[in-house]
Coordinates of C-alpha atoms and ligand atoms in Angstrom, one line a residue:
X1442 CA 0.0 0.0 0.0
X1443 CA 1.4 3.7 -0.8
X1444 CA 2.2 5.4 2.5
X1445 CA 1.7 9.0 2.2
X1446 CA 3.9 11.4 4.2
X1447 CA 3.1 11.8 8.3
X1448 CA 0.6 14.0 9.4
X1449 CA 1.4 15.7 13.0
X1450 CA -0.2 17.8 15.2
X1451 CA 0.2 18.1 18.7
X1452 CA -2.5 17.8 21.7
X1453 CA -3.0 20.2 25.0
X1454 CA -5.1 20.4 27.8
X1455 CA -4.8 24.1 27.8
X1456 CA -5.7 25.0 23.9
X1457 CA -9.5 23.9 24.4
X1458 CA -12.4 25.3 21.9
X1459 CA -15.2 24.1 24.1
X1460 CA -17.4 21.3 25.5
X1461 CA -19.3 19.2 23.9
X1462 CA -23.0 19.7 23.8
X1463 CA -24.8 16.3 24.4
X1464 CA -27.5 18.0 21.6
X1465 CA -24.7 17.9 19.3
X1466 CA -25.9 14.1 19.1
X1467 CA -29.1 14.3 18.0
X1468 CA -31.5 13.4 15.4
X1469 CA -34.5 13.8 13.7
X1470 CA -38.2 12.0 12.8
X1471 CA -40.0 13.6 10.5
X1472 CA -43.8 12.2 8.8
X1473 CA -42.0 11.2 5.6
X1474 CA -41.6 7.9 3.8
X1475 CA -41.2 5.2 6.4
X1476 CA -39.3 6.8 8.8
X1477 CA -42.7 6.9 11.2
X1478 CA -45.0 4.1 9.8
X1479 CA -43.4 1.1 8.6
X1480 CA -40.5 2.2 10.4
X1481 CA -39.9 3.4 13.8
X1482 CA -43.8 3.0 14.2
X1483 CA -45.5 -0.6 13.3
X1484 CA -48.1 -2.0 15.1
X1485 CA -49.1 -5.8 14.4
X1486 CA -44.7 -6.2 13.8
X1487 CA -43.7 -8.8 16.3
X1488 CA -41.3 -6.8 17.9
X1489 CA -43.8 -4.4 18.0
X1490 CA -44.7 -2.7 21.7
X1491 CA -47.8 -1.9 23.1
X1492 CA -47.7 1.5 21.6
X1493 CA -46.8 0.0 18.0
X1494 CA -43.3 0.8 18.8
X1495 CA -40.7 -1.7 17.2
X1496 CA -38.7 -3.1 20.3
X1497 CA -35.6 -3.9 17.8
X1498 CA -35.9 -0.1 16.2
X1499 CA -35.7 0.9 19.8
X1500 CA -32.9 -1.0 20.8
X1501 CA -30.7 0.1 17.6
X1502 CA -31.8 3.9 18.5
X1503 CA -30.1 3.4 22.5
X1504 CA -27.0 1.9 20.5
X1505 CA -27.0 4.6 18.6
X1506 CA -26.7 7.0 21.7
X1507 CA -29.0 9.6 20.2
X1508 CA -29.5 12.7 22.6
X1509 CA -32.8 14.4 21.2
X1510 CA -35.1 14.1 18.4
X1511 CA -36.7 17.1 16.2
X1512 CA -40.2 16.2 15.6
X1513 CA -42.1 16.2 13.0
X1514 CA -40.4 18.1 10.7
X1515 CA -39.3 19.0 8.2
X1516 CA -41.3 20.1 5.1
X1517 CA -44.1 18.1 6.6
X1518 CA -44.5 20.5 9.5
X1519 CA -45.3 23.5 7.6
X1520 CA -48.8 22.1 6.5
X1521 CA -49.2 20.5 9.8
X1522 CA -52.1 20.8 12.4
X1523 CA -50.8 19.5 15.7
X1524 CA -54.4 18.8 16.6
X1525 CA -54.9 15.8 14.1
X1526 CA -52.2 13.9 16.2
X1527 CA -53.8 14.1 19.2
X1528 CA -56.6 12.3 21.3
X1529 CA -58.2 8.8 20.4
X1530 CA -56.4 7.5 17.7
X1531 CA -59.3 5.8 15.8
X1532 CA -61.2 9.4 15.9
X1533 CA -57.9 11.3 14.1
X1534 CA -58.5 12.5 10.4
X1535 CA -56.6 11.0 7.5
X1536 CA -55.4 13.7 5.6
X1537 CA -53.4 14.3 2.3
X1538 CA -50.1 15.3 2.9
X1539 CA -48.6 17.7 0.4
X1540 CA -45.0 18.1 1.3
X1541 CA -44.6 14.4 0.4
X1542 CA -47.1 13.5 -1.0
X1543 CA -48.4 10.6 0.8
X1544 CA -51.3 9.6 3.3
X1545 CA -51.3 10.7 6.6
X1546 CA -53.0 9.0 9.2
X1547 CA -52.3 10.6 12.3
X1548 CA -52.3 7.5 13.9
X1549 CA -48.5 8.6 15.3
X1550 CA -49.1 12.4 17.0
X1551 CA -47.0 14.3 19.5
X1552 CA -48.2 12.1 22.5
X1553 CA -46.4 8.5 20.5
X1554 CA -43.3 10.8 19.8
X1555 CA -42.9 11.5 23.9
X1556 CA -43.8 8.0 24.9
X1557 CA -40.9 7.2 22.5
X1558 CA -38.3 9.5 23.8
X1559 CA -39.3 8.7 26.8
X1560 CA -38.8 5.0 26.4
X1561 CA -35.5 5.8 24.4
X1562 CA -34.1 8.6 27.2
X1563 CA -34.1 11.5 24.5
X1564 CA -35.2 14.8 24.9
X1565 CA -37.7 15.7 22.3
X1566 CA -37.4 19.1 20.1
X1567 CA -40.5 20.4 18.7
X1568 CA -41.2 22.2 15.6
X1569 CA -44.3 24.3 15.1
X1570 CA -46.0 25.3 11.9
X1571 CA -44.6 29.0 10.4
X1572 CA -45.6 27.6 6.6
X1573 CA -49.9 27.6 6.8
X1574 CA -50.2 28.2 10.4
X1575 CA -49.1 31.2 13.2
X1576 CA -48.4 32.3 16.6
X1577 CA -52.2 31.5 17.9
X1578 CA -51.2 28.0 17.1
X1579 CA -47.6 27.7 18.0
X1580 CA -49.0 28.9 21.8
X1581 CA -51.5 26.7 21.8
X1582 CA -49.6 23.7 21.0
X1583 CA -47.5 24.7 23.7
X1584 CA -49.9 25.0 26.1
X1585 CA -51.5 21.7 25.1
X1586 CA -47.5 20.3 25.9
X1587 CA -46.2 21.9 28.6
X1588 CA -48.6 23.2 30.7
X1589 CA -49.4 21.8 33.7
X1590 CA -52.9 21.6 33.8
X1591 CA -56.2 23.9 34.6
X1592 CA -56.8 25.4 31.2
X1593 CA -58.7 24.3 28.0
X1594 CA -55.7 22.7 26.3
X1595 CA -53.9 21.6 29.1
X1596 CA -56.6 19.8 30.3
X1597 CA -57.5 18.5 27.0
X1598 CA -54.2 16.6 27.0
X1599 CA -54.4 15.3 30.8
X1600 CA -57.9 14.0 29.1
X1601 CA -55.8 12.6 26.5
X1602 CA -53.9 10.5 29.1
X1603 CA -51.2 12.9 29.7
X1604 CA -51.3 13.8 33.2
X1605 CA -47.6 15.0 33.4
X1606 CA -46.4 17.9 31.2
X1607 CA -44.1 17.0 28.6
X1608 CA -41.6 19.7 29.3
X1609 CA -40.4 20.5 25.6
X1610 CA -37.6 23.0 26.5
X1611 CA -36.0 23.0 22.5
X1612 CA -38.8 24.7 19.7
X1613 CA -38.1 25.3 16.2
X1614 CA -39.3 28.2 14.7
X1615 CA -40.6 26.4 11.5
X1616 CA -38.8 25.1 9.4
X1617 CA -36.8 25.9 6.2
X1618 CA -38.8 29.1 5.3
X1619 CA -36.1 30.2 2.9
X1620 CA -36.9 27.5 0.6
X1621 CA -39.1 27.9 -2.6
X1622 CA -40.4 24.5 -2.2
X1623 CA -41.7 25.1 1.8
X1624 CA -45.1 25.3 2.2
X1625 CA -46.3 29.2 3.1
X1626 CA -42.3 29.8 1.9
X1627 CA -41.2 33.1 3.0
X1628 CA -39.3 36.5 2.2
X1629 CA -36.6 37.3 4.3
X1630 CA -38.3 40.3 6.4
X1631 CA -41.9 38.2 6.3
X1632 CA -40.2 35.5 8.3
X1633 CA -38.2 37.8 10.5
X1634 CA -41.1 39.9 11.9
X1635 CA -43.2 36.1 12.2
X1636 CA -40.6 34.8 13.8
X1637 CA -40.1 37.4 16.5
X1638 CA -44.0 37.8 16.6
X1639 CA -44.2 33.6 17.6
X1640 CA -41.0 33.8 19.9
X1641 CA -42.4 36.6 21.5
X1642 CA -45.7 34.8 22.2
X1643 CA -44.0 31.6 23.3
X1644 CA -41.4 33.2 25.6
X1645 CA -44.4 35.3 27.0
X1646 CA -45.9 31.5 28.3
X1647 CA -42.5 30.3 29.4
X1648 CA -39.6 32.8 29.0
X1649 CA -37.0 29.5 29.8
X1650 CA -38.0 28.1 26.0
X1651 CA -34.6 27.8 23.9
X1652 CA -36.0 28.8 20.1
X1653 CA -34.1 28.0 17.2
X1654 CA -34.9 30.4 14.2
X1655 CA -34.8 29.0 10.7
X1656 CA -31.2 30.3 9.4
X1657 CA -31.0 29.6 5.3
X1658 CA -31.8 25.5 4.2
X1659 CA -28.5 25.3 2.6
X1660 CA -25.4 27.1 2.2
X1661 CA -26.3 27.6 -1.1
X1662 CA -29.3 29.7 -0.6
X1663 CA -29.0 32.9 -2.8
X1664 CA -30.3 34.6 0.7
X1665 CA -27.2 33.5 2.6
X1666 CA -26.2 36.0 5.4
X1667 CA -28.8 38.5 4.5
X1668 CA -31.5 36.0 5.7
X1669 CA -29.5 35.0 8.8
X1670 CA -29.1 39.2 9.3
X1671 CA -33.0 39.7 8.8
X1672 CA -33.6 37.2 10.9
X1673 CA -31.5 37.6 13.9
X1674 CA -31.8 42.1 13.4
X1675 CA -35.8 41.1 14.4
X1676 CA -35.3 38.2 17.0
X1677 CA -31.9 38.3 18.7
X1678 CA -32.8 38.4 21.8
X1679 CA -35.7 36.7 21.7
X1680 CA -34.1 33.2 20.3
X1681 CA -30.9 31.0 21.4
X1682 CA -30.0 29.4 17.6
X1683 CA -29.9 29.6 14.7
X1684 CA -30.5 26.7 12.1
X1685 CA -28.0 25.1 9.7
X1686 CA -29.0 22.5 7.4
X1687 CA -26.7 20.4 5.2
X1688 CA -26.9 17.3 2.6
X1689 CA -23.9 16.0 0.9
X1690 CA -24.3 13.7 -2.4
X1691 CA -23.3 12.7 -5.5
X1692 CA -25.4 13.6 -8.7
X1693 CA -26.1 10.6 -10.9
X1694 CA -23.2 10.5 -13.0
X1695 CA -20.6 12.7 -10.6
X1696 CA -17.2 10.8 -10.2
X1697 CA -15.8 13.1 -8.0
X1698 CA -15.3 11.1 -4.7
X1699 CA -12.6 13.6 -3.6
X1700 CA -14.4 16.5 -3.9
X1701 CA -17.7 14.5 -1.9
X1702 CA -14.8 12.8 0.9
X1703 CA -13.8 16.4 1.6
X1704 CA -17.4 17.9 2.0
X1705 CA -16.5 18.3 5.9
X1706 CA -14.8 21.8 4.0
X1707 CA -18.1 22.9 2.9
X1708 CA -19.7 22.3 6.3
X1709 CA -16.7 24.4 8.0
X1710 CA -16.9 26.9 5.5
X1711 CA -20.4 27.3 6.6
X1712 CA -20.4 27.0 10.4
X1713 CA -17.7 30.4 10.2
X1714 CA -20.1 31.7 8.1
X1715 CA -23.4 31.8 9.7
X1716 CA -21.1 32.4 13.1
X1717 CA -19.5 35.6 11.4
X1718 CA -23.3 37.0 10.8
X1719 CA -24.3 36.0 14.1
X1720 CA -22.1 38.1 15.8
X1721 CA -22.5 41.0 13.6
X1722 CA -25.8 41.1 14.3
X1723 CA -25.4 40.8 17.9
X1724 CA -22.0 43.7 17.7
X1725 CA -24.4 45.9 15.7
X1726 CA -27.3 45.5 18.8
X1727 CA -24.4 46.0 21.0
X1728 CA -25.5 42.4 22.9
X1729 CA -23.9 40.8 25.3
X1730 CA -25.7 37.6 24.0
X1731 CA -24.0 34.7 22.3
X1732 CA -26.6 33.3 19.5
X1733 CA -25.7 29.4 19.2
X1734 CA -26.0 26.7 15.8
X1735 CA -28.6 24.2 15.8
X1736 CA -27.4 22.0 13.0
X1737 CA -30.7 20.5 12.7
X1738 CA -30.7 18.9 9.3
X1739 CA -26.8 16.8 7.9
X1740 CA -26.1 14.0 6.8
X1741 CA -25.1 12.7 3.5
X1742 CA -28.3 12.4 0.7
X1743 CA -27.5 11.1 -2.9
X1744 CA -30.7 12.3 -3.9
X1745 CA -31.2 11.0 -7.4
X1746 CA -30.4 7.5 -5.8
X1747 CA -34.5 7.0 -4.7
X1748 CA -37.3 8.7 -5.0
X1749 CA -38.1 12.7 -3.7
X1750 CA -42.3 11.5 -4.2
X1751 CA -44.4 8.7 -5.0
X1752 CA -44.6 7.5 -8.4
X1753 CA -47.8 9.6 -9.8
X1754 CA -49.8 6.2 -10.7
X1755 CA -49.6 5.4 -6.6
X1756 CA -51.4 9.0 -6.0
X1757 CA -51.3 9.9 -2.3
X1758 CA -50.0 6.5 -0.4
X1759 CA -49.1 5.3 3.2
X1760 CA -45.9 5.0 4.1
X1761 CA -43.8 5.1 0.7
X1762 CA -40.2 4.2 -0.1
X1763 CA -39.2 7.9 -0.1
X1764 CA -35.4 8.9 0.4
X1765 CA -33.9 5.5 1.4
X1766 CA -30.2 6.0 0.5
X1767 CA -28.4 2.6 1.0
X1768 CA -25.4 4.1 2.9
X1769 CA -21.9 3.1 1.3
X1770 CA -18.5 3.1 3.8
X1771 CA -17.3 6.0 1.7
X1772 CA -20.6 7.8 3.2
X1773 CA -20.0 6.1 6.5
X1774 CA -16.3 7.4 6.0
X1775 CA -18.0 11.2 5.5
X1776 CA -20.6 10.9 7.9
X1777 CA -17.7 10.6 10.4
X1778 CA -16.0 13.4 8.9
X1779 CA -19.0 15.7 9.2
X1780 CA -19.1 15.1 13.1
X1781 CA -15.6 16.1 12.8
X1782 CA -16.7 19.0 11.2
X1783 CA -18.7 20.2 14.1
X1784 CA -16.9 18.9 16.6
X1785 CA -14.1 21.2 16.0
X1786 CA -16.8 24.3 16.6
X1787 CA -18.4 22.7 19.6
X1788 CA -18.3 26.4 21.1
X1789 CA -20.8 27.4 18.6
X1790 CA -22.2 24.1 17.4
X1791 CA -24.5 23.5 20.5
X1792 CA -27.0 21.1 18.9
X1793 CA -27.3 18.8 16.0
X1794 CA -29.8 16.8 14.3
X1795 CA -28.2 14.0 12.3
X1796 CA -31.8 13.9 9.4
X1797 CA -33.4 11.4 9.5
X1798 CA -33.5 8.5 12.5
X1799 CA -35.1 5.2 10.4
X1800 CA -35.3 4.5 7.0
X1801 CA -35.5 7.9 4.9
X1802 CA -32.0 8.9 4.4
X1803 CA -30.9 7.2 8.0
X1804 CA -28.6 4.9 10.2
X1805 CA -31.3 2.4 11.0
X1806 CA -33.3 0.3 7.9
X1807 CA -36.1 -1.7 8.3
X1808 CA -38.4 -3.9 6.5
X1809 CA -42.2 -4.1 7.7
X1810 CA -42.8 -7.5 9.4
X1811 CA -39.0 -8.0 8.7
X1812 CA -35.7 -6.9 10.4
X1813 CA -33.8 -3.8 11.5
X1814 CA -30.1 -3.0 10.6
X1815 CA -27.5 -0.6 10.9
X1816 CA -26.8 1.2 7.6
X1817 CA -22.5 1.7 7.5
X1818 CA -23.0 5.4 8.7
X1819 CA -24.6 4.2 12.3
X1820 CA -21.1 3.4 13.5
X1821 CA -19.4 6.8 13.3
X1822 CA -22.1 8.5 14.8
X1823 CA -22.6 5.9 17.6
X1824 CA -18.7 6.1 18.4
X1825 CA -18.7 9.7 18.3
X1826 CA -21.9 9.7 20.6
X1827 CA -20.1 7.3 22.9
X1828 CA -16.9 8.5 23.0
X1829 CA -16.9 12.1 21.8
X1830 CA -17.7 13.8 25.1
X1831 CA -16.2 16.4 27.0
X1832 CA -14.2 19.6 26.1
X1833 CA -12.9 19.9 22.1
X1834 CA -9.0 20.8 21.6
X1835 CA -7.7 22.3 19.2
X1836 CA -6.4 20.4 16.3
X1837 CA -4.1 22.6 13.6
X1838 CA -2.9 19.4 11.7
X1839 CA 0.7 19.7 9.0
X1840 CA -1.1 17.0 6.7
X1841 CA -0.6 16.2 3.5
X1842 CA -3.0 17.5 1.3
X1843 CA -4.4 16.5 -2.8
X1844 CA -6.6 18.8 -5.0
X1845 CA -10.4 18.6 -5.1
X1846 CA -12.4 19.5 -7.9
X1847 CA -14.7 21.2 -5.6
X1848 CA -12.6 22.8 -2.7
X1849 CA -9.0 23.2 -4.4
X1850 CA -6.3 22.0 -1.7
X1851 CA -7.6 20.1 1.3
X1852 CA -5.9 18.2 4.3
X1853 CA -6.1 14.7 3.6
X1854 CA -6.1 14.6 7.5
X1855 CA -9.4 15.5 9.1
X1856 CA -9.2 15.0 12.9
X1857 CA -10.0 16.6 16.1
X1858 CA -9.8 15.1 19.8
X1859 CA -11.5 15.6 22.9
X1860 CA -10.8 15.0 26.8
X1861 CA -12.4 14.3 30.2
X1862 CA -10.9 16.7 32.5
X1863 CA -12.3 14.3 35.3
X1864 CA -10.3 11.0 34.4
X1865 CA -7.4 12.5 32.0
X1866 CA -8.3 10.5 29.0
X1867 CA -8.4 12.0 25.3
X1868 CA -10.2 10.6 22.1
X1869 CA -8.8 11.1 18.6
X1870 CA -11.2 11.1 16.1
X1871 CA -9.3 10.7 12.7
X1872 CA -10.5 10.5 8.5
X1873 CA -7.9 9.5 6.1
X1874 CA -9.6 11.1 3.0
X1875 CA -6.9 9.9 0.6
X1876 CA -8.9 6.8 -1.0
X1877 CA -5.3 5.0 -1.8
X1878 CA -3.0 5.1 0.3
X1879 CA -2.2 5.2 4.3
X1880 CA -1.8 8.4 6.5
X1881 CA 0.6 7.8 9.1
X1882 CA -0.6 9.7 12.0
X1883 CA 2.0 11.8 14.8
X1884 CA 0.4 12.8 17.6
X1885 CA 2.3 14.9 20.4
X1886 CA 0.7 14.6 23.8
X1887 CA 1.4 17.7 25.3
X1888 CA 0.6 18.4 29.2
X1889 CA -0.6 15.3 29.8
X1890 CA 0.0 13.0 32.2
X1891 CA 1.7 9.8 30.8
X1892 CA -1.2 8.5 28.2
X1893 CA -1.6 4.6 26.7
X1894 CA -3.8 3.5 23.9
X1895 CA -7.2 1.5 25.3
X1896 CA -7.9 1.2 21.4
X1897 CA -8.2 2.5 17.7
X1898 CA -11.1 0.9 16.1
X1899 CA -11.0 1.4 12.4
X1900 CA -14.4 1.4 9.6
X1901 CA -12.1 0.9 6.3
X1902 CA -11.9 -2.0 3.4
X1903 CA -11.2 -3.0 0.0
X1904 CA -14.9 -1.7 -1.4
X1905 CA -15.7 1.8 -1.1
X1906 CA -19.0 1.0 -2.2
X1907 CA -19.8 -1.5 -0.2
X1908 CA -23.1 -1.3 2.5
X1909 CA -25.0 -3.3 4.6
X1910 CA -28.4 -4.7 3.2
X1911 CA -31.3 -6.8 4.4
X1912 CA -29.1 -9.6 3.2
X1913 CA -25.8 -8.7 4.1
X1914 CA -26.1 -6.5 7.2
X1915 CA -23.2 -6.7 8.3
X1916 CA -20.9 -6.6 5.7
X1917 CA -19.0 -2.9 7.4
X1918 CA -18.4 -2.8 10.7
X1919 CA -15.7 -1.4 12.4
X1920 CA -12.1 -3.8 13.2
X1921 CA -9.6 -2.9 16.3
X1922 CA -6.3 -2.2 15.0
X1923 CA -3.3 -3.3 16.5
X1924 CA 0.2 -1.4 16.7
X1925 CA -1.2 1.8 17.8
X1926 CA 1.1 2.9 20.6
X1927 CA 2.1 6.1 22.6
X1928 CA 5.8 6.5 23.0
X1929 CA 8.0 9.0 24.1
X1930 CA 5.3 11.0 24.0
X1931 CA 3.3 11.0 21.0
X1932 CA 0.7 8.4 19.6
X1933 CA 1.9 6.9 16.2
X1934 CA -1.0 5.8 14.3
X1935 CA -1.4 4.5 10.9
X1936 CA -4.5 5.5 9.4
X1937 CA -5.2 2.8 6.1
X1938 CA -7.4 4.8 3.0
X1939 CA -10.6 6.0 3.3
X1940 CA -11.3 5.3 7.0
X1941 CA -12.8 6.5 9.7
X1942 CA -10.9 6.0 13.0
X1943 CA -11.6 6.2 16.8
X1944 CA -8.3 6.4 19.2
X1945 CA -9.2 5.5 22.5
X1946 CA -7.0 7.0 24.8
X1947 CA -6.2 6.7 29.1
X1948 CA -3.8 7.6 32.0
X1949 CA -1.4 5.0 32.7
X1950 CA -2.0 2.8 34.9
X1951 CA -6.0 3.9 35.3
X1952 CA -8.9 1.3 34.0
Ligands
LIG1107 O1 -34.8 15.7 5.6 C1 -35.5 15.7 4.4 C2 -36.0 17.2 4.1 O2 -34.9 17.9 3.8 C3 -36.7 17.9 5.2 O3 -38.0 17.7 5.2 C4 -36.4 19.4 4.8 O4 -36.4 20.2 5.9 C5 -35.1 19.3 4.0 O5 -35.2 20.0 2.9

């Protein structure tokens, strides 16, 4: 195998860029395809609960180590009435859904989506309807949620079942209203002055919400800072983030695997931007308040690689195949390197919604009345969840570097490592993005005590297209590697092409 030259950079406790936000680990369910029904939801399975809840769905979503859920969308949200979710489920309207267009039952509704994260320990995040709907709604759907009892709505939900509030701290201010193809799609200043209006409102009920304004649905967007500076001139201090959505793919036909392994650029690129326009906004309001990034739409998406909407012969159907990407290990490869991405702006990345949970562009597949598997991209997201906690420090890597098509000269390294003050130990989280050869890999441990290697697990092979299928569903999964050592110092690490790699790291002489 070619060996490319070493890539060094060294580690210190004192150069930190800030601590992890558990949020940066979350997720999102949206009403689209089968990621509800026929996925996550599917009563008459036998691994189904006593809410229609798959147990084995479940089980995959705890492995995953998912830390909150946006709910329930999306494009679907913005022709959404909360109130067809809710109450007896055989008395719920079927309705045509338009964003997707498919059936919607409403037999899944807000009060399913909490007994689900509370059966999976994750802290729901709740969208409300900007696109056909308003403020009167958005207030009463948070009354109906979080109040604790004694008025109409309230009540209305305790009747429902629901005697215990559900306590949604986390509320999206609609989503993607930049975007021509959003239902009730807005200018700039319209959705800055509903915005503030609906904030307003909410905070009024509970001033201890955390909003999230919808920045632009893509760094793309031809509104690109001037939205995010609308936006945030009308609402700084009336929200906590602002949104960031971003999906990486290849066009049918596009070769260019560099340019696609080195997307983590893009996402970078884009994080410093929306920051930059943050803080002008909050320099020219002369605030003393930080706005945060909810990055609550990534992952990769080859979108020409299944179907956007049903085929027009199947009119509006339940549950279609919509946006099931089979994930390869080169997307497993990028997935990790987009949690890279945000890792290394942890100070301003403070939540995260890896879109979408099951089956519509996601980790977990399943087949109704069949199994449940992990696509090749659950891995890096489960090992960063597990093991990417506690403060970020700063990685400024001398790494050999190639041309892309898309980005000109990138690092072929893309790593960054984080530490538990409380027990001394540091994770490296490392991409080779050369697809050829191996990235030796220097590491000096600065200022710490004496450190040894608990393990390096590795997702690499031959195949950079394979994946894991109802047949084969396990053909990537990660390998330990051996020979990764500290000495005199520094961990020495080689890091084979196109891999994703975890570095375990302890004190010496601690368990
Ligand atoms: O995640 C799929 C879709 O992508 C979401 O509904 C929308 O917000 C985005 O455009």
């Amino acid at each position: 195998m070619t060996q490319l030259p070493t890539a060094r950079f060294t580690l210190d406790p004192a150069f930190g860029i800030g601590t992890v936000n558990p949020r940066l680990y979350g997720s999102f369910v949206e009403h689209l395809g089968r990621c509800v029904y026929d996925g996550l939801y599917e009563p008459g399975h036998p691994e189904a609960d006593e809410a229609g809840l798959r147990r084995d769905v479940l089980a995959l979503i705890r492995e995953l180590g998912v830390t909150t859920v946006r709910y329930p969308g999306g494009n679907f949200v913005s022709g959404h009435r909360w109130e067809d979710g809710v109450g007896p489920a055989e008395q719920r309207p079927a309705r045509l859904e338009l964003a997707w267009h498919s059936l919607e039952t409403n037999r899944f509704g807000l009060g399913e989506f909490i007994d689900f994260c509370r059966k999976t320990d994750i802290e729901p995040m709740l969208a409300v309807n900007l696109g056909t709907r308003g403020v009167e709604d958005a207030v009463r759907l948070l009354e109906y949620a979080n109040h604790p009892g004694g008025t109409e709505l309230s009540d209305l939900r305790i009747a429902h079942g629901a005697e215990q509030p559900y306590g949604i701290r986390m509320w999206c201010l609609g989503n993607e209203m930049d975007g021509p193809w959003q239902i009730g799609h807005k200018k700039p200043g319209e959705y800055a002055r509903l915005a503030r209006e609906t904030a307003s409102a909410m905070k009024m009920a509970d001033p201890d919400l955390e909003l999230v304004a919808c920045g632009s649905s893509g760094f793309g967007m031809p509104t690109l800072g001037t939205w995010e500076a609308t936006v945030l001139g009308e609402c700084y201090e009336l929200v906590d983030h602002v949104s960031l959505h971003s999906y990486y793919g290849l066009a049918d036909g596009d070769t260019d695997l560099d340019s696609f392994l080195a997307s983590g650029e893009d996402m970078e690129r884009y994080i410093a931007a929306v920051t930059a326009t943050c803080d002008h906004v909050g320099a020219t309001l002369k605030s003393r308040k930080t706005i945060m990034l909810s990055y609550d739409e990534w992952n990769v998406w080859h979108t020409d690689r299944s179907p956007m909407a049903p085929a027009p012969e199947d009119g509006f159907p339940y549950a279609p195949r919509l946006l099931e990407n089979s994930y390869t290990l080169a997307d497993a490869v990028l997935t990790g390197s987009l949690l890279i991405a945000m890792l290394r702006h942890a100070d301003r990345v403070t939540a995260a919604s890896l879109a979408q949970l099951v089956n519509v562009i996601a980790p977990i597949m399943t087949e109704p009345g069949g199994p449940a598997w992990r696509q090749t991209s659950f891995y890096p997201f489960a090992q960063a969840s597990a093991y990417g906690r506690g403060r970020v420090l700063r990685v400024a890597a001398d790494s050999p570097r190639h041309s892309t098509g898309r980005f000109g000269e990138v690092d072929l390294l893309h790593a960054t490592a984080v530490t538990d003050d409380d027990t001394g130990s540091v994770t490296v989280f490392a991409v080779n993005r050369s697809r050829t050869a191996g990235l030796p890999l220097d590491v000096e441990l600065r200022g710490f005590e004496a450190l040894t290697v608990v393990e390096h697990l590795v997702l690499d092979g031959d195949d950079p297209d394979a994946r894991n299928t109802l047949r084969d569903p396990e053909r990537v999964t990660p390998r330990t590697v051996t020979g990764t050592a500290v000495t005199g110092g520094a961990l020495r690490a080689d890091l084979t092409p196109l891999s994703w790699n975890v570095i375990r790291l302890r004190r010496a002489g601690s368990r």
